[in-house]
XYZ file of C-alpha atoms in Angstrom:
539
model
C 17.415 -26.501 -80.957
C 19.885 -27.179 -83.484
C 21.851 -29.778 -83.172
C 23.987 -30.566 -86.391
C 27.443 -32.172 -86.777
C 29.413 -29.233 -86.157
C 27.752 -28.235 -83.172
C 27.597 -31.516 -81.445
C 31.109 -31.866 -82.364
C 31.775 -28.811 -80.335
C 29.944 -29.767 -77.508
C 31.722 -32.962 -77.596
C 34.981 -31.205 -77.434
C 34.111 -28.399 -74.908
C 32.327 -30.759 -72.514
C 34.565 -33.854 -72.740
C 38.338 -32.218 -73.631
C 39.907 -34.727 -71.844
C 38.571 -37.293 -74.196
C 37.108 -35.621 -77.459
C 39.928 -33.832 -79.320
C 42.698 -34.666 -81.991
C 44.396 -37.041 -82.616
C 41.543 -39.324 -80.521
C 43.436 -40.758 -77.288
C 43.971 -44.045 -76.347
C 40.986 -43.570 -73.420
C 38.156 -42.403 -76.293
C 39.398 -45.468 -78.717
C 39.122 -47.786 -75.194
C 35.643 -46.031 -74.664
C 34.689 -46.701 -78.678
C 35.551 -50.142 -78.396
C 33.835 -53.435 -77.872
C 33.938 -53.197 -73.776
C 31.474 -56.248 -73.375
C 34.835 -58.524 -73.500
C 36.052 -56.524 -70.441
C 33.033 -57.380 -68.280
C 34.415 -60.714 -67.202
C 38.241 -60.318 -68.038
C 38.673 -56.767 -66.640
C 35.996 -55.743 -64.322
C 37.173 -52.440 -62.930
C 38.011 -51.005 -66.521
C 34.303 -52.092 -67.393
C 33.086 -50.525 -64.781
C 35.212 -47.560 -65.263
C 33.838 -47.271 -68.514
C 30.063 -47.184 -67.742
C 30.494 -44.924 -65.840
C 32.091 -42.384 -68.363
C 29.221 -43.023 -70.713
C 26.480 -42.933 -67.972
C 28.202 -39.234 -67.321
C 28.068 -38.573 -71.506
C 24.474 -39.865 -72.262
C 23.080 -38.034 -69.213
C 25.038 -35.150 -70.108
C 23.785 -35.207 -73.992
C 19.834 -35.585 -72.462
C 19.783 -33.016 -69.722
C 20.873 -30.167 -71.843
C 19.293 -31.207 -75.374
C 21.630 -32.048 -77.636
C 19.852 -35.130 -79.405
C 19.966 -35.330 -82.906
C 16.514 -33.930 -84.356
C 13.954 -34.308 -83.801
C 14.264 -35.310 -80.324
C 16.480 -32.642 -79.252
C 13.180 -31.280 -77.413
C 13.278 -34.304 -74.592
C 15.225 -33.449 -71.753
C 14.316 -37.036 -69.537
C 14.184 -39.256 -72.138
C 17.398 -40.657 -74.135
C 16.566 -41.678 -77.776
C 19.253 -44.556 -78.446
C 18.872 -44.829 -82.525
C 21.578 -44.955 -85.080
C 21.368 -40.875 -85.218
C 22.872 -40.599 -82.404
C 25.533 -43.181 -82.354
C 26.223 -41.216 -86.292
C 26.714 -38.242 -84.181
C 29.318 -39.505 -81.978
C 31.496 -40.793 -84.635
C 34.655 -39.285 -84.133
C 37.504 -39.111 -86.614
C 39.816 -42.025 -86.790
C 37.661 -43.906 -84.161
C 34.613 -44.383 -85.893
C 31.218 -44.915 -84.215
C 31.044 -45.765 -80.754
C 30.599 -50.278 -81.463
C 30.301 -50.877 -77.787
C 27.312 -48.553 -76.909
C 24.904 -51.321 -77.467
C 26.929 -53.257 -74.447
C 26.805 -50.223 -72.363
C 22.718 -49.974 -73.035
C 22.430 -53.417 -71.934
C 24.149 -52.650 -68.414
C 22.774 -49.421 -67.887
C 19.092 -51.121 -68.145
C 20.031 -53.783 -65.924
C 21.285 -51.352 -63.306
C 17.981 -49.105 -64.022
C 19.892 -46.102 -64.752
C 18.212 -46.070 -67.981
C 14.124 -47.861 -68.455
C 12.447 -48.636 -71.413
C 9.961 -46.040 -72.077
C 7.407 -48.621 -72.892
C 8.059 -50.476 -69.914
C 8.471 -47.675 -67.587
C 5.348 -46.327 -68.934
C 3.186 -49.310 -69.090
C 4.391 -50.632 -65.945
C 1.847 -50.844 -63.095
C 4.622 -51.714 -60.562
C 6.899 -49.322 -58.988
C 10.438 -49.156 -60.026
C 11.379 -49.423 -56.515
C 9.560 -52.881 -56.027
C 11.554 -55.226 -54.710
C 10.852 -59.218 -54.653
C 10.438 -60.785 -50.858
C 13.714 -62.564 -49.554
C 11.649 -65.993 -50.506
C 10.998 -65.287 -54.043
C 14.726 -64.405 -54.236
C 16.150 -67.115 -52.840
C 13.819 -69.380 -54.409
C 15.046 -67.811 -57.975
C 18.369 -68.132 -57.021
C 18.454 -71.765 -55.686
C 16.180 -72.908 -58.669
C 16.959 -70.679 -61.559
C 21.002 -70.923 -61.128
C 20.728 -74.372 -61.742
C 18.299 -74.322 -64.617
C 20.205 -71.615 -66.419
C 23.194 -73.402 -66.298
C 21.477 -76.737 -67.563
C 19.846 -74.837 -70.280
C 23.659 -72.763 -71.066
C 25.058 -76.701 -72.062
C 23.014 -76.350 -75.100
C 24.412 -75.491 -77.644
C 21.771 -72.883 -78.982
C 21.563 -71.123 -75.602
C 24.325 -68.775 -75.042
C 25.318 -68.841 -70.852
C 25.316 -64.985 -70.929
C 25.112 -62.931 -74.027
C 28.496 -62.805 -74.539
C 28.367 -64.625 -78.027
C 26.449 -61.826 -79.476
C 28.478 -59.374 -81.699
C 28.224 -55.726 -81.480
C 26.039 -55.337 -84.239
C 23.648 -57.301 -82.897
C 23.503 -56.039 -79.253
C 23.189 -53.016 -80.599
C 20.129 -53.705 -82.897
C 19.023 -55.326 -79.473
C 19.042 -52.549 -76.886
C 18.864 -49.411 -79.140
C 15.656 -47.819 -78.742
C 13.985 -45.166 -76.420
C 14.822 -45.174 -72.676
C 13.834 -43.284 -69.353
C 17.021 -41.625 -67.751
C 16.336 -42.385 -64.278
C 18.474 -39.701 -62.323
C 16.929 -36.671 -64.329
C 13.668 -37.657 -63.832
C 13.924 -37.650 -60.286
C 15.623 -34.409 -60.493
C 12.468 -32.872 -62.175
C 10.312 -34.550 -59.733
C 12.003 -33.415 -56.947
C 11.989 -29.761 -58.414
C 7.770 -30.226 -58.956
C 7.231 -31.484 -55.493
C 9.422 -28.395 -54.123
C 7.189 -25.894 -56.158
C 4.010 -27.241 -55.149
C 4.761 -27.040 -51.521
C 5.632 -23.495 -51.815
C 2.706 -22.685 -53.046
C -0.545 -21.565 -50.362
C -2.156 -24.920 -48.805
C -5.523 -25.214 -49.976
C -7.859 -27.757 -51.594
C -8.375 -26.212 -55.131
C -4.368 -25.449 -55.392
C -3.814 -29.034 -55.749
C -5.555 -29.389 -58.751
C -4.734 -29.317 -62.441
C -5.840 -30.332 -65.846
C -2.452 -31.947 -67.917
C -2.364 -28.720 -69.868
C -2.655 -26.286 -66.868
C 0.111 -28.440 -65.213
C 2.486 -28.287 -68.110
C 2.069 -24.489 -68.109
C 2.870 -24.837 -64.591
C 6.161 -26.876 -64.192
C 7.412 -27.419 -67.663
C 9.776 -24.529 -67.191
C 10.479 -25.088 -63.465
C 11.285 -28.862 -63.148
C 14.867 -28.536 -64.792
C 16.545 -25.129 -64.698
C 17.349 -23.702 -68.195
C 14.930 -26.338 -70.235
C 11.445 -26.577 -70.895
C 9.710 -29.733 -70.898
C 8.405 -31.359 -73.745
C 4.853 -33.090 -73.659
C 6.676 -37.112 -73.894
C 8.670 -35.872 -70.445
C 6.059 -34.316 -68.789
C 3.976 -37.350 -69.745
C 7.054 -39.712 -67.620
C 7.423 -37.183 -64.900
C 4.227 -37.812 -64.242
C 4.307 -41.290 -64.325
C 7.075 -41.267 -62.108
C 4.648 -38.987 -59.679
C 1.736 -41.034 -59.456
C 3.488 -44.760 -59.581
C 7.027 -44.489 -57.878
C 6.362 -41.211 -55.528
C 2.668 -41.512 -55.165
C 2.086 -37.950 -54.716
C -0.504 -37.381 -57.730
C -3.269 -39.197 -58.812
C -3.940 -39.144 -62.537
C -7.276 -39.930 -64.394
C -7.916 -38.917 -67.800
C -7.307 -35.001 -68.160
C -7.292 -34.503 -64.211
C -4.060 -34.362 -61.772
C -4.218 -33.768 -58.297
C -1.585 -33.716 -55.463
C -2.037 -36.137 -52.545
C -0.434 -36.947 -49.521
C 1.735 -39.900 -49.934
C 0.661 -40.962 -46.242
C -3.274 -40.403 -47.066
C -4.344 -43.978 -48.544
C -7.934 -43.039 -48.235
C -7.169 -40.017 -50.650
C -5.226 -42.050 -53.047
C -7.612 -44.911 -53.210
C -10.384 -42.174 -53.938
C -8.911 -40.796 -56.781
C -10.269 -37.806 -58.797
C -13.968 -37.309 -57.713
C -16.593 -35.506 -59.332
C -16.217 -32.793 -57.088
C -12.758 -32.562 -57.878
C -13.808 -32.377 -61.415
C -16.497 -29.485 -60.735
C -13.521 -27.701 -59.115
C -11.211 -28.053 -62.013
C -14.214 -27.037 -64.434
C -14.260 -24.071 -62.506
C -11.101 -23.209 -62.506
C -10.695 -23.403 -66.402
C -13.793 -21.153 -66.755
C -12.172 -18.843 -64.477
C -8.740 -18.956 -66.490
C -10.836 -18.586 -69.933
C -12.767 -15.221 -68.293
C -9.463 -13.902 -67.132
C -8.003 -13.956 -71.205
C -11.435 -12.567 -72.077
C -11.320 -9.832 -69.643
C -7.732 -9.232 -70.793
C -8.447 -9.238 -74.368
C -11.602 -7.208 -73.728
C -8.799 -4.214 -72.261
C -7.013 -4.617 -74.715
C -9.964 -4.150 -77.754
C -11.311 -1.064 -75.609
C -7.846 0.529 -75.456
C -7.625 0.007 -79.242
C -10.964 1.866 -79.680
C -9.321 4.732 -77.536
C -6.671 4.952 -79.338
C -8.945 5.134 -82.809
C -11.165 7.651 -81.396
C -8.342 9.846 -80.238
C -6.656 9.481 -84.068
C -9.686 9.935 -85.762
C -10.928 13.322 -83.717
C -7.387 14.866 -84.697
C -8.258 14.394 -88.283
C -11.580 15.677 -87.701
C -13.450 12.272 -88.891
C -16.266 12.961 -86.211
C -18.260 9.876 -87.558
C -16.132 7.418 -87.516
C -14.827 8.368 -83.902
C -17.950 7.779 -82.995
C -18.532 4.670 -84.462
C -15.351 3.740 -82.448
C -16.995 5.245 -79.474
C -20.075 2.887 -79.743
C -17.798 -0.386 -80.153
C -15.889 0.746 -76.823
C -19.194 1.553 -75.298
C -20.558 -1.944 -75.868
C -17.017 -3.813 -75.068
C -17.289 -1.899 -71.629
C -20.652 -3.419 -70.967
C -19.115 -6.764 -71.755
C -16.452 -6.348 -69.859
C -18.656 -5.596 -66.877
C -20.772 -8.697 -67.215
C -17.471 -10.823 -67.563
C -15.830 -9.394 -64.540
C -19.096 -9.844 -62.646
C -19.061 -13.617 -63.787
C -15.379 -13.797 -62.503
C -16.292 -12.388 -59.111
C -19.122 -15.026 -58.929
C -16.838 -17.992 -59.920
C -14.219 -17.154 -57.576
C -16.311 -16.306 -54.620
C -17.956 -20.064 -55.193
C -14.758 -21.119 -55.290
C -13.440 -19.738 -51.757
C -16.404 -21.124 -50.304
C -15.347 -24.606 -51.928
C -12.107 -23.969 -50.210
C -13.373 -23.182 -47.013
C -15.661 -26.125 -47.070
C -13.214 -28.597 -48.096
C -11.213 -27.151 -44.850
C -13.895 -27.307 -42.497
C -14.113 -31.294 -43.964
C -10.682 -31.682 -43.093
C -10.989 -30.227 -39.737
C -14.158 -32.560 -38.948
C -12.149 -35.517 -40.106
C -9.191 -34.731 -37.768
C -11.698 -34.194 -34.958
C -13.609 -37.717 -35.867
C -10.272 -39.394 -35.818
C -9.435 -37.835 -32.457
C -12.340 -38.919 -30.925
C -12.231 -42.346 -31.971
C -8.690 -42.776 -31.062
C -9.785 -40.878 -27.565
C -12.308 -43.540 -27.344
C -10.333 -46.559 -28.253
C -7.720 -45.472 -25.323
C -10.549 -44.787 -22.887
C -12.218 -48.428 -23.689
C -8.969 -50.141 -22.230
C -9.464 -52.999 -19.271
C -6.963 -50.583 -17.331
C -9.095 -47.339 -17.318
C -11.972 -49.028 -15.938
C -13.611 -47.820 -12.546
C -13.073 -51.192 -11.155
C -9.952 -51.876 -12.424
C -8.593 -48.424 -11.199
C -9.863 -48.843 -7.640
C -8.332 -52.271 -7.449
C -4.925 -51.122 -8.999
C -5.074 -48.113 -6.337
C -5.666 -50.584 -3.367
C -2.858 -52.763 -4.690
C -0.576 -50.035 -4.474
C -1.279 -48.640 -1.356
C -1.131 -52.473 0.414
C 2.185 -52.408 -1.408
C 3.467 -49.249 -0.219
C 2.711 -50.446 3.462
C 4.365 -53.348 3.122
C 7.765 -51.712 1.803
C 7.234 -49.113 4.851
C 7.288 -52.004 7.368
C 10.014 -53.715 5.500
C 12.051 -50.528 5.837
C 10.864 -50.012 9.308
C 11.872 -53.707 10.396
C 15.411 -52.857 8.584
C 16.108 -49.959 10.712
C 15.691 -51.726 13.723
C 17.915 -54.216 13.064
C 20.406 -51.971 12.415
C 19.698 -50.422 15.338
C 19.850 -53.491 17.461
C 23.241 -54.535 15.800
C 24.724 -51.226 16.236
C 23.883 -51.453 19.919
C 25.101 -55.334 20.103
C 28.637 -53.897 18.734
C 28.923 -51.169 21.391
C 28.666 -48.257 19.178
C 27.739 -45.172 21.433
C 24.196 -43.727 21.274
C 24.764 -40.098 20.062
C 23.026 -37.467 22.304
C 20.177 -35.061 21.573
C 21.983 -31.878 23.512
C 25.308 -32.948 22.225
C 24.028 -32.862 18.598
C 22.205 -29.795 18.860
C 25.587 -27.929 20.383
C 27.490 -29.203 17.693
C 24.962 -27.764 15.244
C 25.093 -24.367 17.263
C 28.564 -24.339 16.940
C 28.845 -25.308 12.874
C 26.233 -22.276 12.866
C 28.340 -20.213 14.511
C 31.288 -21.064 12.372
C 29.391 -20.403 9.159
C 28.337 -17.188 10.399
C 31.549 -15.862 11.350
C 32.971 -16.725 7.985
C 29.900 -15.068 6.673
C 30.965 -11.922 8.842
C 34.562 -12.044 7.642
C 33.823 -12.633 3.979
C 31.433 -9.389 4.522
C 33.937 -7.559 6.461
C 37.083 -8.642 3.601
C 34.463 -7.185 0.795
C 33.819 -4.046 2.941
C 37.420 -3.447 3.427
C 37.907 -3.812 -0.798
C 35.304 -1.737 -1.536
C 36.551 1.009 1.014
C 40.423 0.858 -0.503
C 38.437 0.742 -3.929
C 36.965 3.975 -2.966
C 39.973 5.837 -1.630
C 41.972 4.963 -4.566
C 39.184 6.238 -6.761
C 39.103 9.614 -4.628
C 43.217 9.736 -4.498
C 43.010 9.321 -8.450
C 40.203 11.987 -8.826
C 42.395 14.439 -6.218
C 45.561 13.865 -8.438
C 43.749 14.914 -11.795
C 42.164 17.705 -10.175
C 45.501 18.776 -8.835
C 46.984 18.132 -12.120
C 44.212 20.465 -13.612
C 44.659 23.266 -11.073
C 48.471 23.203 -12.065
C 47.914 23.328 -15.605
C 45.604 26.493 -14.708
C 48.043 27.949 -12.901
C 51.096 27.323 -15.084
C 48.360 28.692 -17.742
C 47.843 31.739 -15.718
C 51.551 32.284 -15.006
C 52.615 32.129 -18.590
C 49.797 34.993 -19.492
C 50.874 36.971 -16.708
C 54.628 36.542 -17.987
C 53.395 37.321 -21.160
C 52.090 40.847 -19.879
C 55.254 41.383 -18.125
C 57.543 41.111 -20.722
C 55.221 43.539 -22.822
C 55.339 45.854 -20.055
C 58.740 45.696 -19.767
C 59.303 45.879 -23.677
C 57.024 49.074 -23.343
C 59.003 50.380 -20.830
C 62.524 49.779 -22.237
C 61.321 51.423 -25.661
C 60.050 54.704 -23.487
C 63.574 55.046 -22.036
C 64.948 54.375 -25.340
C 62.725 57.501 -26.425
C 64.016 59.287 -23.316
C 67.783 58.589 -24.053
C 68.267 59.109 -27.790
C 65.649 62.438 -27.899
C 67.513 65.869 -28.174
C 68.494 67.883 -25.446
C 65.593 69.520 -24.009
C 64.393 72.611 -22.871
C 66.689 73.457 -19.092
C 63.315 74.829 -17.984
C 61.874 71.411 -18.355
C 64.807 69.146 -16.901
C 62.915 68.571 -13.789
C 60.340 66.659 -15.679
C 62.834 64.563 -17.510
C 64.472 63.493 -14.615
C 61.077 63.033 -12.921
C 59.839 60.760 -15.894
C 63.177 58.769 -15.553
C 62.148 57.957 -12.249
C 59.192 56.846 -12.491
C 59.923 54.325 -15.300
C 62.683 53.169 -13.280
C 60.666 52.755 -10.637
C 58.030 50.865 -12.970
C 60.531 48.382 -14.775
C 62.002 47.670 -10.798
C 58.265 46.676 -10.115
C 57.863 44.479 -12.945
C 61.272 42.820 -12.409
C 60.200 42.146 -8.688
C 56.810 40.522 -9.833
C 58.265 38.302 -12.330
C 60.736 37.315 -9.373
C 57.692 36.533 -7.561
C 55.972 34.438 -9.961
C 59.154 32.353 -10.718
C 59.074 31.605 -6.601
C 55.571 30.641 -6.465
C 55.941 28.093 -9.687
C 59.092 26.601 -7.886
C 57.273 26.336 -4.244
C 53.914 24.856 -6.374
C 56.504 22.401 -8.306
C 58.317 20.962 -4.665
C 54.326 20.681 -3.151
C 53.294 18.895 -5.878
C 56.431 16.558 -5.908
C 55.731 15.932 -2.331
C 52.223 15.203 -2.366
């Protein structure tokens, strides 16, 4: 990843727009000054500056923005002159207080010197005992005060210049927060895999291939990064054991597995896994070559070059034979590996059985669970319960005597029975009243529902009668119109033949009769409709 001057400047201005802008604000000038003087005079300001530099340096490392060639490291800070020069800002210069920042971050273990981190056998989480710390304080502080009075010993390093402090503290540092982040991601990924003996074993190369791209989002860990993370997982988290070229995930609580380390069985399984991986790669390559031969055969057959096509066909047959052998070897190795996995699981089960048996035997060997002890304990329990009953009887007798002496009336059994019967009868009556109330409520509900149903049915019948009445009225209207039309035809027609005058008069009488009948029918329908409305209103 290229991190030349212009790209690094762009990174600073986009990531820290408040501080890195032109002209440089007072805040940036303060951060780039020698902040070591503020530690005593302005502790709050000093801690604020340290906090900002902590975030800035972690961001530079995490995003791979360190000057080349260290840009590919994502958990190690390379505090070199190249980095200081890359941080140079217009009209402000280089951060002359960077040495003080490194000193403080190393003191609080935000940064740990890379050589110390990789070589130390003591966990970074180790805390000395309380007695040791008290002794160090009681003895060390007076001794340091005495030495600080000498002219050639500085009391707290404040006499160092910024250049001297930078020279003393520049170098390679492990960024602990990023290491923890990467370690947590690796542990989470390992836990997500199917549990099994063989799944916990890796070579360094397979470990890198498995976790280099998943430990930190958007980054691929370098070899140095993986060495640092492995050291942290082994020494500080105790979830892996690393020996030579082998890496094995273990349970942090399993002290026996941690002490056992990488066994000969582990090396054998790793060798088998490595062979299986190589076989897989060989099989993929052979399949590619076979496909290539097929393509060549087809190509030369199209050209009519049967001799060349036959040569490729022979090569294809040889490759197919080799592929069959490799597939058979792969299947055999995988079968053996599965059997090893099964046997390892059975070993774990037998260990659990053995532990359970020894635990149960230890519990049963308790003197309290011996036959004589059990009998003696139960006998004592029986005696205690008998004594307790005698005490209760004595107390009850004493209470009865005291009540008798005080003149308290003794309750008659017959009287108590009568009172009990009376209470039972009252309870029965209350229950019957409740049942009666419930029956009345249900009956009223049923009647209300029945009434509502009748009203709905009546309303439906009314709508049906109204519909029929409208239909009959419509029929009557049409018939009346037809009669009136005929009457008009009779009145407007020309003079008829005198011989048929009686026929016309007869027709007119029939028409008039029909019209009258229609009027009577309409009047009857209206009367019925009025009666129906009155009846519904009364209901």
